Every structure is written in C-alpha cells, then in structure tokens.
mmCIF file of C-alpha atoms in Angstrom:
data_model
loop_
_atom_site.group_PDB
_atom_site.id
_atom_site.type_symbol
_atom_site.label_atom_id
_atom_site.label_comp_id
_atom_site.label_asym_id
_atom_site.label_seq_id
_atom_site.Cartn_x
_atom_site.Cartn_y
_atom_site.Cartn_z
ATOM 1 C CA MET A 1 -0.445 74.165 -11.141
ATOM 2 C CA HIS A 2 2.294 73.604 -13.723
ATOM 3 C CA THR A 3 0.431 73.809 -17.030
ATOM 4 C CA PHE A 4 3.362 72.531 -19.111
ATOM 5 C CA TYR A 5 3.594 69.262 -17.163
ATOM 6 C CA LEU A 6 -0.179 68.875 -17.292
ATOM 7 C CA ILE A 7 -0.383 69.272 -21.083
ATOM 8 C CA LEU A 8 2.679 67.087 -21.670
ATOM 9 C CA GLY A 9 1.335 64.346 -19.398
ATOM 10 C CA ILE A 10 -2.098 64.354 -21.034
ATOM 11 C CA THR A 11 -0.506 64.250 -24.505
ATOM 12 C CA ILE A 12 1.679 61.265 -23.619
ATOM 13 C CA LEU A 13 -1.257 59.419 -22.042
ATOM 14 C CA VAL A 14 -3.518 59.979 -25.060
ATOM 15 C CA VAL A 15 -0.833 58.900 -27.543
ATOM 16 C CA ILE A 16 0.197 55.776 -25.642
ATOM 17 C CA ALA A 17 -3.399 54.760 -24.855
ATOM 18 C CA TYR A 18 -4.340 55.022 -28.524
ATOM 19 C CA ASP A 19 -1.248 53.098 -29.632
ATOM 20 C CA PHE A 20 -1.817 50.364 -27.031
ATOM 21 C CA PHE A 21 -5.506 49.778 -27.668
ATOM 22 C CA TYR A 22 -5.165 50.108 -31.443
ATOM 23 C CA THR A 23 -2.427 47.459 -31.445
ATOM 24 C CA THR A 24 -4.078 45.039 -29.023
ATOM 25 C CA LEU A 25 -7.795 45.442 -29.729
ATOM 26 C CA SER A 26 -8.361 46.851 -33.225
ATOM 27 C CA PHE A 27 -7.213 43.685 -35.074
ATOM 28 C CA ASN A 28 -6.193 46.123 -37.779
ATOM 29 C CA GLY A 29 -2.421 46.221 -37.468
ATOM 30 C CA ALA A 30 -0.128 48.069 -35.077
ATOM 31 C CA GLY A 31 -0.225 51.623 -33.805
ATOM 32 C CA TYR A 32 2.228 54.215 -35.073
ATOM 33 C CA LEU A 33 4.672 53.982 -32.146
ATOM 34 C CA SER A 34 4.516 50.191 -32.089
ATOM 35 C CA ARG A 35 5.106 50.046 -35.824
ATOM 36 C CA LEU A 36 8.151 52.323 -35.623
ATOM 37 C CA THR A 37 9.580 50.315 -32.721
ATOM 38 C CA SER A 38 9.092 47.009 -34.557
ATOM 39 C CA ARG A 39 10.666 48.280 -37.757
ATOM 40 C CA PHE A 40 13.702 49.592 -35.889
ATOM 41 C CA LEU A 41 14.188 46.306 -34.032
ATOM 42 C CA SER A 42 13.633 44.302 -37.204
ATOM 43 C CA ALA A 43 16.294 46.293 -39.062
ATOM 44 C CA LEU A 44 18.660 45.830 -36.113
ATOM 45 C CA PHE A 45 18.220 42.053 -35.952
ATOM 46 C CA LEU A 46 18.510 41.629 -39.729
ATOM 47 C CA PHE A 47 21.718 43.675 -39.613
ATOM 48 C CA LEU A 48 23.123 41.492 -36.829
ATOM 49 C CA ASN A 49 22.123 38.403 -38.819
ATOM 50 C CA ARG A 50 24.708 39.319 -41.452
ATOM 51 C CA TYR A 51 27.536 38.894 -38.960
ATOM 52 C CA ILE A 52 26.260 36.249 -36.525
ATOM 53 C CA PRO A 53 26.259 32.736 -38.042
ATOM 54 C CA ARG A 54 23.395 30.246 -38.202
ATOM 55 C CA ARG A 55 20.732 32.921 -37.741
ATOM 56 C CA ASN A 56 21.343 32.839 -33.984
ATOM 57 C CA ALA A 57 20.617 36.559 -33.650
ATOM 58 C CA LEU A 58 17.140 36.130 -35.132
ATOM 59 C CA ARG A 59 16.307 33.529 -32.497
ATOM 60 C CA TYR A 60 15.697 36.342 -29.988
ATOM 61 C CA SER A 61 13.860 38.734 -32.282
ATOM 62 C CA GLY A 62 10.289 37.834 -31.321
ATOM 63 C CA VAL A 63 10.698 37.960 -27.557
ATOM 64 C CA THR A 64 12.737 41.183 -27.835
ATOM 65 C CA HIS A 65 9.953 42.832 -29.823
ATOM 66 C CA ILE A 66 7.379 41.907 -27.198
ATOM 67 C CA LEU A 67 9.541 43.059 -24.282
ATOM 68 C CA PHE A 68 10.300 46.364 -25.985
ATOM 69 C CA LEU A 69 6.637 47.001 -26.791
ATOM 70 C CA LEU A 70 5.527 46.183 -23.256
ATOM 71 C CA GLY A 71 8.341 48.314 -21.839
ATOM 72 C CA MET A 72 7.392 51.235 -24.085
ATOM 73 C CA TRP A 73 3.693 51.036 -23.183
ATOM 74 C CA ILE A 74 4.322 50.683 -19.443
ATOM 75 C CA GLY A 75 7.065 53.300 -19.381
ATOM 76 C CA LEU A 76 5.134 55.981 -21.245
ATOM 77 C CA LEU A 77 1.941 55.282 -19.293
ATOM 78 C CA TRP A 78 3.940 55.643 -16.076
ATOM 79 C CA ILE A 79 5.661 58.841 -17.259
ATOM 80 C CA GLY A 80 2.373 60.380 -18.399
ATOM 81 C CA PHE A 81 0.665 59.729 -15.061
ATOM 82 C CA PHE A 82 3.750 60.933 -13.185
ATOM 83 C CA LEU A 83 3.681 64.251 -15.094
ATOM 84 C CA LEU A 84 0.041 64.708 -14.151
ATOM 85 C CA LEU A 85 0.941 64.336 -10.481
ATOM 86 C CA VAL A 86 3.918 66.691 -10.819
ATOM 87 C CA SER A 87 1.684 69.373 -12.356
ATOM 88 C CA ASP A 88 0.017 69.908 -8.950
ATOM 89 C CA PRO A 89 2.259 70.278 -5.849
ATOM 90 C CA ARG A 90 -0.575 69.011 -3.629
ATOM 91 C CA SER A 91 -1.666 66.079 -5.806
ATOM 92 C CA VAL A 92 -0.112 63.582 -3.368
ATOM 93 C CA VAL A 93 0.405 64.087 0.358
ATOM 94 C CA GLU A 94 1.821 62.004 3.171
ATOM 95 C CA ALA A 95 -0.933 60.132 5.001
ATOM 96 C CA GLY A 96 0.294 60.903 8.509
ATOM 97 C CA THR A 97 1.407 64.539 8.280
ATOM 98 C CA GLY A 98 -0.463 65.842 5.221
ATOM 99 C CA SER A 99 2.729 67.374 3.823
ATOM 100 C CA ALA A 100 3.194 67.504 0.037
ATOM 101 C CA ALA A 101 5.084 64.595 -1.475
ATOM 102 C CA SER A 102 8.395 65.106 -3.268
ATOM 103 C CA VAL A 103 8.896 64.566 -7.007
ATOM 104 C CA LEU A 104 10.559 61.172 -6.504
ATOM 105 C CA THR A 105 7.753 60.139 -4.181
ATOM 106 C CA LYS A 106 5.222 60.989 -6.890
ATOM 107 C CA LEU A 107 7.149 58.755 -9.265
ATOM 108 C CA TYR A 108 6.820 55.970 -6.702
ATOM 109 C CA VAL A 109 3.107 56.686 -6.112
ATOM 110 C CA SER A 110 2.308 56.738 -9.830
ATOM 111 C CA GLY A 111 4.020 53.369 -10.235
ATOM 112 C CA TYR A 112 2.271 51.547 -7.429
ATOM 113 C CA THR A 113 -1.095 53.064 -8.413
ATOM 114 C CA LEU A 114 -0.804 51.721 -11.971
ATOM 115 C CA SER A 115 0.303 48.341 -10.632
ATOM 116 C CA THR A 116 -2.849 48.254 -8.430
ATOM 117 C CA LEU A 117 -0.786 47.568 -5.300
ATOM 118 C CA GLY A 118 -2.783 50.045 -3.251
ATOM 119 C CA VAL A 119 -0.081 50.956 -0.691
ATOM 120 C CA GLY A 120 -1.527 53.571 1.700
ATOM 121 C CA ASP A 121 1.499 55.491 2.992
ATOM 122 C CA TYR A 122 0.683 58.328 0.560
ATOM 123 C CA ILE A 123 -2.797 59.524 -0.340
ATOM 124 C CA PRO A 124 -4.394 61.890 -2.884
ATOM 125 C CA GLY A 125 -4.316 65.526 -1.841
ATOM 126 C CA SER A 126 -7.907 66.342 -2.800
ATOM 127 C CA GLU A 127 -11.180 64.718 -3.812
ATOM 128 C CA GLY A 128 -10.423 65.403 -7.438
ATOM 129 C CA TRP A 129 -7.111 63.571 -7.235
ATOM 130 C CA GLN A 130 -8.832 60.702 -5.422
ATOM 131 C CA ILE A 131 -11.024 60.182 -8.481
ATOM 132 C CA ILE A 132 -8.078 60.522 -10.871
ATOM 133 C CA MET A 133 -5.928 58.029 -8.955
ATOM 134 C CA ALA A 134 -8.813 55.562 -8.719
ATOM 135 C CA ALA A 135 -9.309 55.856 -12.479
ATOM 136 C CA PHE A 136 -5.612 55.196 -13.141
ATOM 137 C CA SER A 137 -5.628 52.219 -10.788
ATOM 138 C CA PHE A 138 -8.510 50.797 -12.815
ATOM 139 C CA ALA A 139 -6.654 51.678 -16.059
ATOM 140 C CA GLY A 140 -3.611 49.772 -14.830
ATOM 141 C CA PHE A 141 -5.751 46.688 -14.250
ATOM 142 C CA ILE A 142 -7.270 46.973 -17.748
ATOM 143 C CA PHE A 143 -3.797 47.424 -19.226
ATOM 144 C CA ILE A 144 -2.441 44.283 -17.561
ATOM 145 C CA THR A 145 -5.377 42.046 -18.499
ATOM 146 C CA THR A 146 -5.504 43.349 -22.081
ATOM 147 C CA ALA A 147 -1.767 42.833 -22.528
ATOM 148 C CA MET A 148 -2.006 39.248 -21.237
ATOM 149 C CA THR A 149 -4.898 38.496 -23.600
ATOM 150 C CA TYR A 150 -2.926 39.970 -26.500
ATOM 151 C CA LEU A 151 0.118 37.827 -25.677
ATOM 152 C CA MET A 152 -2.005 34.676 -25.569
ATOM 153 C CA SER A 153 -3.497 35.463 -28.987
ATOM 154 C CA LEU A 154 -0.036 36.233 -30.351
ATOM 155 C CA THR A 155 1.294 32.907 -29.055
ATOM 156 C CA THR A 156 -1.509 31.072 -30.862
ATOM 157 C CA ALA A 157 -0.699 32.969 -34.073
ATOM 158 C CA VAL A 158 3.017 32.093 -33.840
ATOM 159 C CA ILE A 159 2.216 28.402 -33.311
ATOM 160 C CA HIS A 160 -0.077 28.404 -36.352
ATOM 161 C CA LYS A 161 2.691 30.052 -38.388
ATOM 162 C CA ARG A 162 5.082 27.220 -37.502
ATOM 163 C CA ASN A 163 2.440 24.575 -38.274
ATOM 164 C CA LEU A 164 1.809 26.151 -41.668
ATOM 165 C CA SER A 165 5.533 26.140 -42.432
ATOM 166 C CA LEU A 166 5.931 22.474 -41.519
ATOM 167 C CA PHE A 167 2.807 21.509 -43.479
ATOM 168 C CA ILE A 168 4.409 22.886 -46.642
ATOM 169 C CA ALA A 169 7.876 21.530 -45.816
ATOM 170 C CA ASN A 170 6.457 18.025 -45.442
ATOM 171 C CA MET A 171 5.482 18.162 -49.107
ATOM 172 C CA GLY A 172 8.989 19.071 -50.324
ATOM 173 C CA ASP A 173 12.090 21.190 -49.769
ATOM 174 C CA THR A 174 12.103 22.780 -53.227
ATOM 175 C CA PRO A 175 9.454 23.809 -55.775
ATOM 176 C CA GLU A 176 10.360 20.799 -57.924
ATOM 177 C CA GLU A 177 9.997 18.356 -55.032
ATOM 178 C CA ILE A 178 6.568 19.756 -54.173
ATOM 179 C CA LEU A 179 5.376 19.143 -57.722
ATOM 180 C CA ILE A 180 6.841 15.639 -57.809
ATOM 181 C CA ASN A 181 5.151 14.690 -54.539
ATOM 182 C CA LEU A 182 1.802 16.017 -55.769
ATOM 183 C CA TYR A 183 1.990 14.036 -59.009
ATOM 184 C CA SER A 184 0.835 10.442 -59.372
ATOM 185 C CA CYS A 185 2.577 8.449 -62.095
ATOM 186 C CA GLU A 186 -0.108 5.753 -61.907
ATOM 187 C CA GLU A 187 -2.957 8.200 -62.462
ATOM 188 C CA GLU A 188 -0.838 10.487 -64.668
ATOM 189 C CA HIS A 189 -2.403 13.439 -62.910
ATOM 190 C CA PHE A 190 -1.806 15.722 -59.929
ATOM 191 C CA ILE A 191 -4.397 13.901 -57.871
ATOM 192 C CA MET A 192 -3.129 15.216 -54.520
ATOM 193 C CA LEU A 193 -3.293 18.823 -55.682
ATOM 194 C CA PRO A 194 -6.996 19.540 -54.897
ATOM 195 C CA ASP A 195 -6.850 18.423 -51.249
ATOM 196 C CA PHE A 196 -3.439 20.016 -50.717
ATOM 197 C CA SER A 197 -4.625 23.283 -52.258
ATOM 198 C CA ILE A 198 -7.804 23.478 -50.164
ATOM 199 C CA LYS A 199 -6.053 22.716 -46.880
ATOM 200 C CA LEU A 200 -3.144 25.031 -47.601
ATOM 201 C CA ARG A 201 -5.412 27.868 -48.725
ATOM 202 C CA GLU A 202 -7.370 27.693 -45.468
ATOM 203 C CA MET A 203 -4.163 27.766 -43.415
ATOM 204 C CA ILE A 204 -2.720 30.697 -45.397
ATOM 205 C CA ASN A 205 -5.945 32.699 -45.057
ATOM 206 C CA LYS A 206 -5.943 32.087 -41.302
ATOM 207 C CA HIS A 207 -2.309 33.155 -41.030
ATOM 208 C CA ASN A 208 -3.078 36.211 -43.143
ATOM 209 C CA GLN A 209 -5.724 37.282 -40.640
ATOM 210 C CA ASN A 210 -3.381 36.531 -37.729
ATOM 211 C CA HIS A 211 -0.648 38.543 -39.409
ATOM 212 C CA TYR A 212 -3.027 41.446 -39.971
ATOM 213 C CA ALA A 213 -4.388 41.387 -36.405
ATOM 214 C CA HIS A 214 -1.022 40.697 -34.703
ATOM 215 C CA PRO A 215 1.789 42.209 -36.810
ATOM 216 C CA ALA A 216 4.355 41.136 -34.198
ATOM 217 C CA VAL A 217 3.986 37.558 -35.494
ATOM 218 C CA HIS A 218 6.106 38.624 -38.478
ATOM 219 C CA TYR A 219 9.123 39.189 -36.237
ATOM 220 C CA PHE A 220 9.211 35.683 -34.786
ATOM 221 C CA TYR A 221 11.847 34.429 -37.194
ATOM 222 C CA SER A 222 12.741 30.786 -37.641
ATOM 223 C CA THR A 223 16.332 29.622 -37.502
ATOM 224 C CA ALA A 224 15.613 26.327 -39.295
ATOM 225 C CA ARG A 225 14.844 26.395 -43.004
ATOM 226 C CA ASP A 226 11.953 23.920 -42.842
ATOM 227 C CA GLU A 227 10.254 26.017 -40.131
ATOM 228 C CA SER A 228 10.532 29.265 -42.076
ATOM 229 C CA LEU A 229 7.213 30.315 -43.592
ATOM 230 C CA SER A 230 8.814 32.705 -46.062
ATOM 231 C CA ILE A 231 10.986 29.952 -47.585
ATOM 232 C CA ASN A 232 8.159 27.416 -47.772
ATOM 233 C CA LEU A 233 5.607 29.885 -49.100
ATOM 234 C CA VAL A 234 7.989 30.923 -51.872
ATOM 235 C CA ASN A 235 8.532 27.223 -52.642
ATOM 236 C CA VAL A 236 4.791 26.739 -53.116
ATOM 237 C CA ASP A 237 4.411 29.848 -55.252
ATOM 238 C CA GLU A 238 7.324 28.839 -57.456
ATOM 239 C CA ALA A 239 5.837 25.342 -57.748
ATOM 240 C CA ILE A 240 2.587 26.883 -59.006
ATOM 241 C CA THR A 241 4.558 28.976 -61.506
ATOM 242 C CA ILE A 242 6.315 25.852 -62.813
ATOM 243 C CA LEU A 243 2.992 24.042 -63.034
ATOM 244 C CA ILE A 244 1.390 26.825 -65.064
ATOM 245 C CA HIS A 245 4.239 27.432 -67.487
ATOM 246 C CA TYR A 246 6.005 24.081 -67.797
ATOM 247 C CA VAL A 247 3.596 21.220 -67.102
ATOM 248 C CA GLU A 248 1.116 19.885 -69.628
ATOM 249 C CA PRO A 249 -2.224 21.650 -68.961
ATOM 250 C CA ASN A 250 -4.320 18.480 -69.169
ATOM 251 C CA ARG A 251 -2.622 17.130 -66.013
ATOM 252 C CA TRP A 252 -4.050 19.737 -63.637
ATOM 253 C CA ARG A 253 -7.067 21.996 -63.230
ATOM 254 C CA GLU A 254 -7.053 25.784 -63.061
ATOM 255 C CA GLN A 255 -9.664 25.791 -60.275
ATOM 256 C CA ASP A 256 -7.292 23.795 -58.067
ATOM 257 C CA ILE A 257 -4.533 26.407 -58.080
ATOM 258 C CA ALA A 258 -6.228 29.783 -58.730
ATOM 259 C CA PRO A 259 -7.689 30.170 -55.189
ATOM 260 C CA LEU A 260 -4.386 29.099 -53.644
ATOM 261 C CA ARG A 261 -2.452 31.586 -55.753
ATOM 262 C CA ASP A 262 -4.919 34.301 -54.755
ATOM 263 C CA ALA A 263 -4.503 33.458 -51.054
ATOM 264 C CA ILE A 264 -0.713 33.785 -51.387
ATOM 265 C CA THR A 265 -1.111 37.116 -53.198
ATOM 266 C CA LYS A 266 -3.335 38.500 -50.448
ATOM 267 C CA PHE A 267 -0.841 37.429 -47.809
ATOM 268 C CA LEU A 268 1.998 39.124 -49.705
ATOM 269 C CA ASP A 269 -0.067 42.328 -49.770
ATOM 270 C CA THR A 270 -0.568 42.109 -45.994
ATOM 271 C CA ALA A 271 3.058 41.263 -45.226
ATOM 272 C CA ARG A 272 4.314 44.126 -47.399
ATOM 273 C CA ARG A 273 3.062 46.558 -44.755
ATOM 274 C CA HIS A 274 5.798 45.402 -42.400
ATOM 275 C CA TYR A 275 8.881 45.900 -44.556
ATOM 276 C CA HIS A 276 10.208 48.438 -47.024
ATOM 277 C CA GLN A 277 10.706 46.801 -50.404
ATOM 278 C CA MET A 278 13.646 48.161 -52.376
ATOM 279 C CA PRO A 279 13.849 47.526 -56.132
ATOM 280 C CA GLU A 280 16.932 45.510 -56.980
ATOM 281 C CA GLU A 281 18.179 42.828 -59.324
ATOM 282 C CA ILE A 282 16.896 39.383 -58.349
ATOM 283 C CA ASP A 283 19.115 36.366 -58.850
ATOM 284 C CA ARG A 284 17.887 33.844 -61.427
ATOM 285 C CA PHE A 285 18.142 30.144 -60.799
ATOM 286 C CA PRO A 286 17.536 27.607 -63.563
ATOM 287 C CA LEU A 287 14.797 25.091 -62.907
ATOM 288 C CA ASP A 288 15.869 21.503 -62.503
ATOM 289 C CA ILE A 289 13.985 20.310 -65.582
ATOM 290 C CA GLU A 290 15.972 17.087 -65.839
ATOM 291 C CA TYR A 291 15.007 16.194 -62.282
ATOM 292 C CA LEU A 292 11.329 16.690 -63.134
ATOM 293 C CA LYS A 293 11.700 14.573 -66.273
ATOM 294 C CA SER A 294 13.441 11.804 -64.361
ATOM 295 C CA ARG A 295 10.427 11.584 -62.049
ATOM 296 C CA ASN A 296 8.056 11.347 -65.040
ATOM 297 C CA VAL A 297 6.416 14.739 -64.574
ATOM 298 C CA PRO A 298 4.831 15.521 -67.977
ATOM 299 C CA LEU A 299 6.326 18.742 -69.325
ATOM 300 C CA LYS A 300 5.389 20.831 -72.335
ATOM 301 C CA GLU A 301 7.553 20.441 -75.376
ATOM 302 C CA HIS A 302 7.881 24.217 -75.655
ATOM 303 C CA GLN A 303 7.847 26.062 -72.361
ATOM 304 C CA ALA A 304 6.030 29.407 -72.497
ATOM 305 C CA MET A 305 7.459 31.134 -69.432
ATOM 306 C CA SER A 306 9.793 34.054 -69.881
ATOM 307 C CA SER A 307 11.956 34.758 -66.843
ATOM 308 C CA ASN A 308 12.051 38.421 -67.888
ATOM 309 C CA SER A 309 8.279 38.919 -68.185
ATOM 310 C CA TYR A 310 6.838 41.869 -66.296
ATOM 311 C CA GLU A 311 4.339 39.706 -64.414
ATOM 312 C CA MET A 312 7.027 37.301 -63.231
ATOM 313 C CA ASN A 313 9.341 40.141 -62.207
ATOM 314 C CA GLU A 314 6.602 41.790 -60.175
ATOM 315 C CA ARG A 315 5.658 38.591 -58.397
ATOM 316 C CA ARG A 316 9.234 37.577 -57.711
ATOM 317 C CA SER A 317 9.934 41.078 -56.447
ATOM 318 C CA SER A 318 7.177 40.626 -53.837
ATOM 319 C CA LEU A 319 8.501 37.185 -52.921
ATOM 320 C CA HIS A 320 12.011 38.593 -52.727
ATOM 321 C CA GLY A 321 10.814 41.254 -50.283
ATOM 322 C CA LEU A 322 9.247 38.562 -48.106
ATOM 323 C CA LEU A 323 12.488 36.571 -48.106
ATOM 324 C CA ARG A 324 14.635 39.601 -47.306
ATOM 325 C CA SER A 325 12.323 40.662 -44.471
ATOM 326 C CA ASN A 326 13.011 37.279 -42.831
ATOM 327 C CA GLY A 327 16.758 37.226 -43.446
ATOM 328 C CA TRP A 328 16.668 34.784 -46.397
ATOM 329 C CA SER A 329 17.467 34.984 -50.106
ATOM 330 C CA TRP A 330 16.727 33.055 -53.298
ATOM 331 C CA ASN A 331 19.835 30.970 -52.613
ATOM 332 C CA GLU A 332 17.911 29.167 -49.861
ATOM 333 C CA VAL A 333 14.905 28.552 -52.126
ATOM 334 C CA TYR A 334 16.952 26.936 -54.883
ATOM 335 C CA GLN A 335 19.558 25.599 -52.492
ATOM 336 C CA LYS A 336 20.105 22.308 -54.296
ATOM 337 C CA GLN A 337 20.481 23.992 -57.675
ATOM 338 C CA SER A 338 22.985 26.428 -56.139
ATOM 339 C CA ASN A 339 25.027 23.568 -54.738
ATOM 340 C CA LYS A 340 25.031 21.830 -58.093
ATOM 341 C CA ASN A 341 26.240 24.977 -59.804
ATOM 342 C CA ASN A 342 29.012 25.381 -57.236
ATOM 343 C CA PHE A 343 30.391 21.933 -58.092
ATOM 344 C CA LYS A 344 30.334 22.453 -61.839
#
C-alpha cells in the first residue's frame, strides 16, 4: 500500500467533490476552485477584448468557462480515483489471469468506471475494492446527472439575463431617452413609471437570485450593446439619478422608484463578488439637459445634484465596476453625448 498516493487521492477527491456540489447544488455561489478558475478566465478574456475588435473575444467567454469547469471537475475526479487505485498494487487485476494491472491500465479502469461503461476485461482485486469501484461508478452517474441539471438551470438564467437587457433597451438607449419615454406630456406626469418599475424590479430580483445561485451567468458577455445587462442597468440607474436630482418632484412618486433603486443596489452587491473593484477616476459626462427640455420634461430651475458628492461617487464607482467587469466603460453609457463632444 502506497500511503502517499492514498492520502493524495483522498484529498483531491474531497476537495473536488466539495467544490462541485457547492457550485451546483448550494445555490450560494461557486466553490473556491471554480471561483479561481472563473476569475482567471474572465481576466484573460477581458485582456483579449482590448486587442480584438467588436468584442469578438467575449463571444466565447461563457462556453469556455463551462468547458473549463467541467474539464476541471472531471479531470480531478478521475485523477483522485486513479491515485486510489495506484495506492494498492492489487486494486485491479486482469479478469482472465488474475495478474495485477499496470499503472496505465488503472488509469483506463478508473476512467471507464466513472463513465459507468462497465467494461469487464479488468476486475477489482478484492471485495473491498469491489465496493469502492461500485461506489465510484454510482458517483460518476450522480456527477453526470447533476452537471446536466446545473447546465439546464444555467441556460435558463442566461436567457433571463438577455430578456432583462432587452426589456430595458426597449425603453431607451440612454438615461435621458428612458426618462423621456416614461413621461407623458398629456398627463404631465411619469405615468408609465409605476408599471415599468414593478416589472423591472421583479426581473432584476430574479436575475439577482440567478446570479447568486449560478455565478457563471456573469461570464456570458454580450457583444451587442442593447443585449448587455451592465449597460442597460447603468442606464436605468442613471435615469433614476436624473429623476431625483433634476426633475420636478411633483411629477413622480418616491414609492415608484425607491424599491427599484434598492433592487439595483442589491444586485450590485451580489455582482461585486465576481470582480475586483479598483478605485480610479471615473469619467464625467454632462447630461443632455437641452434634449430633455426639448421633449418637455419638467426640470427644476436649480438642480441640486453635485457630481462630486460622496454618495454619487460611491454609487458610480459600483456601476463602473460592473461596466468594467463586462468589458464596457462610461463611454458606451453616454455614447451619444460622447459623439457630440467629438464633433465640437
């Protein structure tokens, strides 16, 4: 009995089993190994995005994350079981002759046992190993079915993420456009705001839970701006900021926006677990006040918002982290204003 191989194999199996089941079944985020793998791949794809145009590199981020995670789980499970077999020279024997199997043969046996193929040219060398190999065959079946269930749930979460993005994009491409489309000149009030806020809050809360349960959903980046949740969510949050600080208070109700703002804040807290936010100077873009005035949005005579206020800096810092973690910047949020400034 080779004690070193036995201890190493058991350690690998315990670590990978915990990481796998914590990630797929806990609905409480990703395991340590999965989290490290995802962060490494995310940093790699965001780095490549700087040099490959049109966000084409990010197109393959989601599927690469899943393939790497599955490969890591399967590979380490296989290696751990293989080391267990190697620890005992008589763990596997040839069915016909009863001679001990070679090291490479044990690698082959450990693989087909986990895959539940059940090939009978090699058999366990003792009753104890019969029980162990039966247990690992059952574990392989559980692994496969659990992984498939996890992938189906992840697919549903990714689809909901895209639907949420398009729901916001349909209301406007910029914070100003969202406000204009919510405002009714006839009623002189934001009459569409209550229904929009309720529906959007429900969708954000659902995505927040999906994001928390399946962190890999964060790494399915969108190449199109209108399908990017980070861009559209920042648009909504900036629209709320404009509404609070620039629009006449008798045109909207606090109870219509406070729950929505809170839902966005909770999502930002959840998403912050999946990227490292570095403090840095955030670009400032002037609001298109004249555009709002031209569409008859009632503005305060004296705006109270200070772009340098601590509260605004903190919130925009969180939004900036969300944008950066998806390969975007504030230039894409205030794209039209940036284009106008470029032509001045």
